[in-house]
XYZ file of C-alpha atoms in Angstrom:
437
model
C 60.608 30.643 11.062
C 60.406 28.957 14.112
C 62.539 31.505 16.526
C 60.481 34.230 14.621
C 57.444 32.653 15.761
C 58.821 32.098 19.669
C 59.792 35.926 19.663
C 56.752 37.081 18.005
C 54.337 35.263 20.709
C 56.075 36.606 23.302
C 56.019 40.009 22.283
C 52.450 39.772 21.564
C 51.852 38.158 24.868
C 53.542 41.079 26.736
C 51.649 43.620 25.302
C 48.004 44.842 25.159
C 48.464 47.806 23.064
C 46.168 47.664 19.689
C 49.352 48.140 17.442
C 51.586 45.733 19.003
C 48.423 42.976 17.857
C 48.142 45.504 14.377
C 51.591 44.756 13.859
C 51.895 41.302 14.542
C 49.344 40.114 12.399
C 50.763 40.207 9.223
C 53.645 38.623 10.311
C 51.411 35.541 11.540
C 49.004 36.211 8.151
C 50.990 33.649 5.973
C 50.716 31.196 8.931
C 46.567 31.609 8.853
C 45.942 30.644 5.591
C 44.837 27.219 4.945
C 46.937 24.447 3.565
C 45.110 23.839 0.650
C 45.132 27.609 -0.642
C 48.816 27.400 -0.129
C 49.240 24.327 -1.769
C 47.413 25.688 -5.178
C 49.333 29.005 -5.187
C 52.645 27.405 -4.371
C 54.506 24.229 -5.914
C 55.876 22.198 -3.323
C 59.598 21.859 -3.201
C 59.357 17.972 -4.347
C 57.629 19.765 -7.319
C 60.181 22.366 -7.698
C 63.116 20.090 -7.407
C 61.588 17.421 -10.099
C 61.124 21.009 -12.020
C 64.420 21.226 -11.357
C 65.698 17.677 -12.495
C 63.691 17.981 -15.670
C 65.007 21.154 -16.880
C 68.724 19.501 -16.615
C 67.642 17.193 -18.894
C 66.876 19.353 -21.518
C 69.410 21.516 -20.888
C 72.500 18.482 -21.240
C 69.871 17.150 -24.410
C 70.124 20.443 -25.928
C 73.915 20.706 -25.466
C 74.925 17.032 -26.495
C 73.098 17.896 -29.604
C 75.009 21.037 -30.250
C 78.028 19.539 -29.846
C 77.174 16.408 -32.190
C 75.757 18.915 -34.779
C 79.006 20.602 -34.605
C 80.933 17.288 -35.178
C 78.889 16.518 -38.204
C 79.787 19.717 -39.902
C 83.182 19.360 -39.234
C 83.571 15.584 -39.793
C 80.895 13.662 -41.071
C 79.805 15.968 -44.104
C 83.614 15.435 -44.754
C 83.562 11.785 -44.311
C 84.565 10.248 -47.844
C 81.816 7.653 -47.833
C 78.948 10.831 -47.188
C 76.790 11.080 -50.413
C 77.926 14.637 -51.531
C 80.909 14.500 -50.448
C 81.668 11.574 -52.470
C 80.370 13.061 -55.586
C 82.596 16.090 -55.273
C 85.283 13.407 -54.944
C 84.222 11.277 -57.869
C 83.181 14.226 -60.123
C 86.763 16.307 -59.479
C 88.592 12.494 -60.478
C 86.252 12.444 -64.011
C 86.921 16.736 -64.348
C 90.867 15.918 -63.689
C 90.879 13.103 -66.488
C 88.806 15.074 -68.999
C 91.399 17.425 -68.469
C 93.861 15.420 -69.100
C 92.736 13.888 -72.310
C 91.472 17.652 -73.953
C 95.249 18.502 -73.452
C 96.595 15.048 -74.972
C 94.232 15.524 -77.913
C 95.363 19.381 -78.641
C 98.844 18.232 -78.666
C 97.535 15.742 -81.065
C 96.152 18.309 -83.072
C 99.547 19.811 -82.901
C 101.737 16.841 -84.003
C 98.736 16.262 -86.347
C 99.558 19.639 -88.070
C 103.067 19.496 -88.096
C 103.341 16.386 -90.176
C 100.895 17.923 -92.510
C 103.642 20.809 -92.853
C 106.686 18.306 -93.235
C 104.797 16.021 -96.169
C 106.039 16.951 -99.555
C 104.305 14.549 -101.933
C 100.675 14.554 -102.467
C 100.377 10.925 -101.026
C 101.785 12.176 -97.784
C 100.037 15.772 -97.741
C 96.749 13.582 -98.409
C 97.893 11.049 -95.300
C 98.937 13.892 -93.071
C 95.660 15.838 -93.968
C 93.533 13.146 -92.910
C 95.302 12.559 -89.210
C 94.639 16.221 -88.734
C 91.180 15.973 -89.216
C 90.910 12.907 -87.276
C 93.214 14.580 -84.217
C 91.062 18.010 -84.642
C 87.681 15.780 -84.297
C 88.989 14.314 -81.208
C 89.917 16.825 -79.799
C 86.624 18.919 -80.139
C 85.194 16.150 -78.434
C 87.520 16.097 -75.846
C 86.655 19.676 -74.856
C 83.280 18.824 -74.910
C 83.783 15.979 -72.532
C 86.058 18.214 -70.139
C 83.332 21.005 -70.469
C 80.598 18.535 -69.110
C 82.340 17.001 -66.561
C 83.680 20.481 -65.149
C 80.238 21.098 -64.983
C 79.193 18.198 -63.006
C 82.141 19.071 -60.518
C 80.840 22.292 -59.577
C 77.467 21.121 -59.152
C 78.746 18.404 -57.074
C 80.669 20.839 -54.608
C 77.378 23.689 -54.665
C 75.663 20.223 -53.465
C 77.668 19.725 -50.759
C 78.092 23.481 -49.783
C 74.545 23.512 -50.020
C 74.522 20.675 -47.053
C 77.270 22.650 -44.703
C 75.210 25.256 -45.200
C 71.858 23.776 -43.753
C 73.781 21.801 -41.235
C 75.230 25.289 -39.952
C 71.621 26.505 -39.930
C 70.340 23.506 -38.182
C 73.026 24.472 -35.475
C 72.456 27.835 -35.240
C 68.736 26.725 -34.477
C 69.829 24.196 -32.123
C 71.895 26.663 -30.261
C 68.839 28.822 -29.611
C 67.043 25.705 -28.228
C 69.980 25.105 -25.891
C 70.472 28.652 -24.763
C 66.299 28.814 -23.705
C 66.992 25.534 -22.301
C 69.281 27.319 -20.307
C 67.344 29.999 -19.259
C 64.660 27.513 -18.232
C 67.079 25.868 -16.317
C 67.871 28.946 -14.591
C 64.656 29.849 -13.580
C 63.849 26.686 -11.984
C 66.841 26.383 -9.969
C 66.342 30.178 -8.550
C 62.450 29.397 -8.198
C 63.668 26.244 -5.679
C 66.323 28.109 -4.167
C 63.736 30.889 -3.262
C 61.797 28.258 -1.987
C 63.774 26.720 -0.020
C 65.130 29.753 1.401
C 61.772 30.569 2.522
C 61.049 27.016 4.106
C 60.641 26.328 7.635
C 62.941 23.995 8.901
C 61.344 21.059 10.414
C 62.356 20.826 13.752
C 66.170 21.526 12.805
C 66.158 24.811 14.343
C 65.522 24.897 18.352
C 65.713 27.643 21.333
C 68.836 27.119 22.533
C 68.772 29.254 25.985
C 72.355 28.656 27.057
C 72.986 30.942 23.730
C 73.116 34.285 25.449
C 73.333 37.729 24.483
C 74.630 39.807 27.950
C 74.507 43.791 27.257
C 76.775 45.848 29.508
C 77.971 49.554 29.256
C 74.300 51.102 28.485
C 74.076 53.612 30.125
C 70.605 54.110 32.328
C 70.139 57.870 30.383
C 71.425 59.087 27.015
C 71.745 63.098 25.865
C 70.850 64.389 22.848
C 74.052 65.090 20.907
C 75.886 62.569 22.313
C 77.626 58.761 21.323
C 77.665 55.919 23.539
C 79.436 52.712 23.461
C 78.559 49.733 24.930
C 79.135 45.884 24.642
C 76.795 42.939 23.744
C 78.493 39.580 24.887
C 77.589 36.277 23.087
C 78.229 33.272 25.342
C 77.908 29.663 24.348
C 77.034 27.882 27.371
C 76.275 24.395 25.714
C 79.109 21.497 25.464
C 79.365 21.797 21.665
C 80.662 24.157 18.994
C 78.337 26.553 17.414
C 79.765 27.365 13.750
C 78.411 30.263 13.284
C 77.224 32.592 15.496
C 74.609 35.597 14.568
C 73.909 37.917 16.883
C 70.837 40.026 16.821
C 70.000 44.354 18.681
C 67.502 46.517 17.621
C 66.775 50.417 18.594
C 63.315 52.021 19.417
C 62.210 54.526 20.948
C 59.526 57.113 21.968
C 58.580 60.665 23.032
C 57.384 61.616 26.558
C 54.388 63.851 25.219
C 52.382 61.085 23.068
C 54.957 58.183 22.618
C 55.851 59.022 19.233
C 58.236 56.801 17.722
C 61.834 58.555 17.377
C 63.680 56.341 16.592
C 64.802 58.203 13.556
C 66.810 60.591 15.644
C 68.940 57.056 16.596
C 71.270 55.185 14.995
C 73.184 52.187 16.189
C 76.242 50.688 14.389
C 78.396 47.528 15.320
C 81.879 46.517 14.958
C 84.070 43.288 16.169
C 87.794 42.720 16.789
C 88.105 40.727 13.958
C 85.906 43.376 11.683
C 87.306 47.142 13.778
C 84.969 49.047 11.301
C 82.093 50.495 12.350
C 79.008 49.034 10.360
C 74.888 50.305 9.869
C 73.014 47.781 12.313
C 71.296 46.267 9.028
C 74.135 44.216 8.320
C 74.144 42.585 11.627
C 71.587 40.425 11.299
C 73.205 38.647 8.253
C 76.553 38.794 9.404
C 77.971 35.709 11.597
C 80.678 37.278 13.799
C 82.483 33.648 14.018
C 82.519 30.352 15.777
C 81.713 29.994 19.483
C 83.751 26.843 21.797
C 82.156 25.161 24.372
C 81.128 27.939 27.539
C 83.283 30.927 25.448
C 82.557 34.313 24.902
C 82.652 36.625 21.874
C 81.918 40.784 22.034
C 80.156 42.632 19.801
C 81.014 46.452 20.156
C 77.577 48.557 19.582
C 77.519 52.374 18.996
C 74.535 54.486 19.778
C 74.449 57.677 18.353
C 71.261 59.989 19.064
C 70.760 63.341 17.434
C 71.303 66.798 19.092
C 67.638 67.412 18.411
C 65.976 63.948 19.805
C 63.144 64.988 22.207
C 63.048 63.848 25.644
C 61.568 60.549 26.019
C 62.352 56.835 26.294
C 63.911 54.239 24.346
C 65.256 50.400 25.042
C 67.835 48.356 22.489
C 66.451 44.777 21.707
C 68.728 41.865 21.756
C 69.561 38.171 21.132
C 71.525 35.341 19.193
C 71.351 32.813 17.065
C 73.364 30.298 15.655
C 74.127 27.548 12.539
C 76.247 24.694 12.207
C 77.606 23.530 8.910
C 75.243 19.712 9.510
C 72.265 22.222 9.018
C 71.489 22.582 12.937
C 70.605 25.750 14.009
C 68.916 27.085 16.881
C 68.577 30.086 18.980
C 68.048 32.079 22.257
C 64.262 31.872 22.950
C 63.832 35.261 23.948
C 64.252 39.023 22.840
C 65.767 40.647 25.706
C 64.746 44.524 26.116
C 67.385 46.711 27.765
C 65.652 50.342 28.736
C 67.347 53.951 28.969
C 66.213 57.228 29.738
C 66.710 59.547 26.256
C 67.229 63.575 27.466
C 66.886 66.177 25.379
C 69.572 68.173 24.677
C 70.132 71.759 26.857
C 68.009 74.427 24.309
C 66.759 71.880 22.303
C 63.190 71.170 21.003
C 62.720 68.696 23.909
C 62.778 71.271 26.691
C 59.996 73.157 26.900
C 60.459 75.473 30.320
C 64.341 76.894 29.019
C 65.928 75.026 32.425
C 68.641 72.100 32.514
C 67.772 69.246 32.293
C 68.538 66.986 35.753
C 68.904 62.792 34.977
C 65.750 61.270 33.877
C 63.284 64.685 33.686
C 62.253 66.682 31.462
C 61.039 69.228 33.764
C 63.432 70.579 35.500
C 62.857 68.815 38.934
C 65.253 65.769 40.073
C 64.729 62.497 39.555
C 65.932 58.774 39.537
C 68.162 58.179 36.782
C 65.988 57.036 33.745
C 62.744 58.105 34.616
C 60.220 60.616 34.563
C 57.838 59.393 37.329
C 60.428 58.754 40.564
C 61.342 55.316 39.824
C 64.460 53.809 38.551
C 64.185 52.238 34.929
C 66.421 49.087 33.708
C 70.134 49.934 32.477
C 72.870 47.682 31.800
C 72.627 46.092 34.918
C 68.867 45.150 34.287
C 67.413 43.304 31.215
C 63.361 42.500 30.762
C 62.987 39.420 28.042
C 59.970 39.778 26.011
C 58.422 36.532 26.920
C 55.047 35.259 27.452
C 56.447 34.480 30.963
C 57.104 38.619 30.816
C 53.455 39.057 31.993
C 50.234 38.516 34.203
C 47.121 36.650 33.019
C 45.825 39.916 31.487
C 48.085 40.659 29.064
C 50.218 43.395 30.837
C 54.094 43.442 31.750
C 55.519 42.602 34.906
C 56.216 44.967 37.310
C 59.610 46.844 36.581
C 59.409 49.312 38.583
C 57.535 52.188 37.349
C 53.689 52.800 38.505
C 52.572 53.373 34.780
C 52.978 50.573 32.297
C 51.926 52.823 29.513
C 56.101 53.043 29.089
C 56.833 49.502 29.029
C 53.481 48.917 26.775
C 54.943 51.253 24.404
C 58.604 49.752 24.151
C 56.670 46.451 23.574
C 54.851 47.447 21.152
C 58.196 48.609 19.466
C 59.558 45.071 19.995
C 56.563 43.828 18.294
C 56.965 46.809 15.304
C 60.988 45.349 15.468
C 59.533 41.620 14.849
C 56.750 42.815 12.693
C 58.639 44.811 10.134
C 60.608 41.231 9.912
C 63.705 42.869 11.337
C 64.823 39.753 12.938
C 66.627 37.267 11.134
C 65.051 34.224 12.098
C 66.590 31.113 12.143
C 67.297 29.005 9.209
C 68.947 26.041 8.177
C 72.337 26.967 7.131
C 75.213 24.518 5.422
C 78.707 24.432 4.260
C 77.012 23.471 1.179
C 76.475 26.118 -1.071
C 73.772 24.214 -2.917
C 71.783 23.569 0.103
């Protein structure tokens, strides 16, 4: 990201330590490979978004044809004019009418037999007899004719069961398609959002130096055991409205013996008026604390809290600002600004090694300047260092800040680098009131 990159120069131009350029080059590593290889291990987001537009496609094909499937089943199999559906009609009207006539001829049969009964001469026993056979015949054949058309009615409906049931399977199939269509979908439209989330934006996002981040209330030396509050102050000193305003502070810090990092022993939490609670610094960075007027002023409350058994040593809090309007501008304060303190080890703790009390700034029980262990005074609240390129000589080194060994100030650059490095800063990006952006 461009801010990323701004910051990460300048910490690397501060600096000559071997880590500091150790831990800077992976950030840059991404940024040294050549286009090509990037091109044939990465889609390009035209690619991804065509990706994107194709697996729509299929996915709205794969409904639509649910969704007519469905239809069919419930309407056209039932349509009156469909093939087996008109049989079943045609064969229940020829089943209804055989019906019909089996149970005219039977009562035949029965009338038949009756006037056989009522006859009393021979001529009329011999008349009767013969109706009766007559009205039996007919009506064997009339159950013959309702037998085979009852028939033919139940094939007709297994026909057309047969059909709902292959046009159910066809949609069960069909609703598999759509639901990997889906998936597909899915997966492309994370895959671009990824993407995009990862792009650079080109040229949208600028240093913005009127965007600054002011620390007061840090104090020049901190104990072991103790909490301090302090106050970083976000000021918008351009003419327009920034939307939303991210501010950035970072901890590090080292030992006196070998400048080992201890930062572990500190831990520094934020909170706004608008948000009291106190909050782990790793939310910070993707937290916008609101909108900033023209030339006003928003505070962040920060909390430092160092262990009882932190070692005596040094340590510096890292801070700056960024912001993001909802037209996708964004920009940011060029610089990460490095604000020293002195870190004392608290009375019988590890950090003392001769058993006296500790005096401001030493670790050997002799008096010194506040925030320092060689005689000179270090920056505090009222003194800020940004880690620039402009930060130092030709050579490499820091500026002057008033000690007479830079192996200090090399070591809390480093840590800005190790801060950058590690990809603790959230660098600038494109942000929208469009969720889809």
């Amino acid at each position: 990201m461009k801010i990323r990159r701004v910051l990460a120069t300048a910490v690397a131009a501060a600096v000559t330590a071997p880590v500091v350029l150790l831990s800077a080059a992976p950030a840059l590593a991404d940024e040294k490979k050549p286009a090509a290889q990037t091109q044939q291990s990465k889609p390009t987001l035209e690619e991804l978004r065509q990706a994107v537009e194709l697996a729509q496609k299929d996915y709205d094909a794969a409904v639509l044809a649910v969704r007519e499937a469905i239809t069919f089943l419930e309407e056209g199999l039932e349509a009156e004019t469909y093939p087996t559906k008109a049989a079943v009609i045609e064969t229940k009207k020829a089943a209804e009418a055989a019906a019909k006539a089996k149970t005219e001829a039977d009562q035949a049969v029965v009338d038949a037999r009756a006037e056989l009964d009522a006859a009393t001469t021979d001529e009329e026993k011999a008349t009767a007899q013969t109706a009766l056979d007559e009205a039996e015949k007919a009506a064997r054949e009339a159950a013959e004719a309702k037998t085979a058309a009852d028939t033919k009615a139940a094939e007709a409906r297994t026909a057309h069961d047969d059909a709902r049931v292959a046009q159910a399977r066809k949609i069960g199939l069909l609703q598999k398609a759509r639901d990997e269509a889906r998936e597909k979908l899915d997966a492309a439209k994370k895959a671009l959002a990824d993407a995009e989330g990862e792009e650079e934006p080109d040229g949208d996002c600028v240093p913005e130096p009127r965007l600054t981040a002011d620390v007061s209330g840090l104090p020049h030396k901190v104990v072991g055991g103790t909490t301090q509050k302090f106050t970083l102050r976000l000021t918008n000193g351009t003419g327009e409205t920034m939307d939303e305003v991210y501010p950035y502070a970072a901890v590090h810090a080292f030992d006196d013996k070998g400048f080992d990092d201890i930062g572990s022993h500190l831990e520094l939490e934020w909170s706004t008026a608008a948000d009291p609670k106190w909050h782990d610094l790793d939310l910070l960075d993707t937290t916008p604390v609101g909108s900033l007027k023209p030339k006003a002023s928003l505070d962040v409350k920060l909390r430092l809290k160092v262990d009882a058994d932190v070692p005596a040593g040094q340590g510096a809090v890292y801070v700056s600002a960024q912001y993001a309007n909802a037209d996708g501008t964004c920009g940011g304060y060029p610089d990460l600004d490095q604000h020293d303190f002195r870190i004392a080890a608290k009375a019988g703790a590890p950090g003392k090694t001769d058993g006296t009390k500790d005096k401001p700034g030493k670790t050997d029980g002799t008096k010194d300047s506040p925030g320092r262990t060689d005689g000179t005074t270090v920056q505090g609240d009222t003194s800020t260092t940004p880690v620039t390129a402009t930060s130092g000589n030709a050579n490499g080194s820091l500026a002057e800040t008033g000690s007479s060994d830079a192996l200090p100030q090399v070591a809390l650059g480093a840590g800005a680098a190790l801060v950058l490095g590690a990809g603790a800063v959230l660098a600038v990006r494109r942000r929208t009131a469009n969720p889809d952006a």
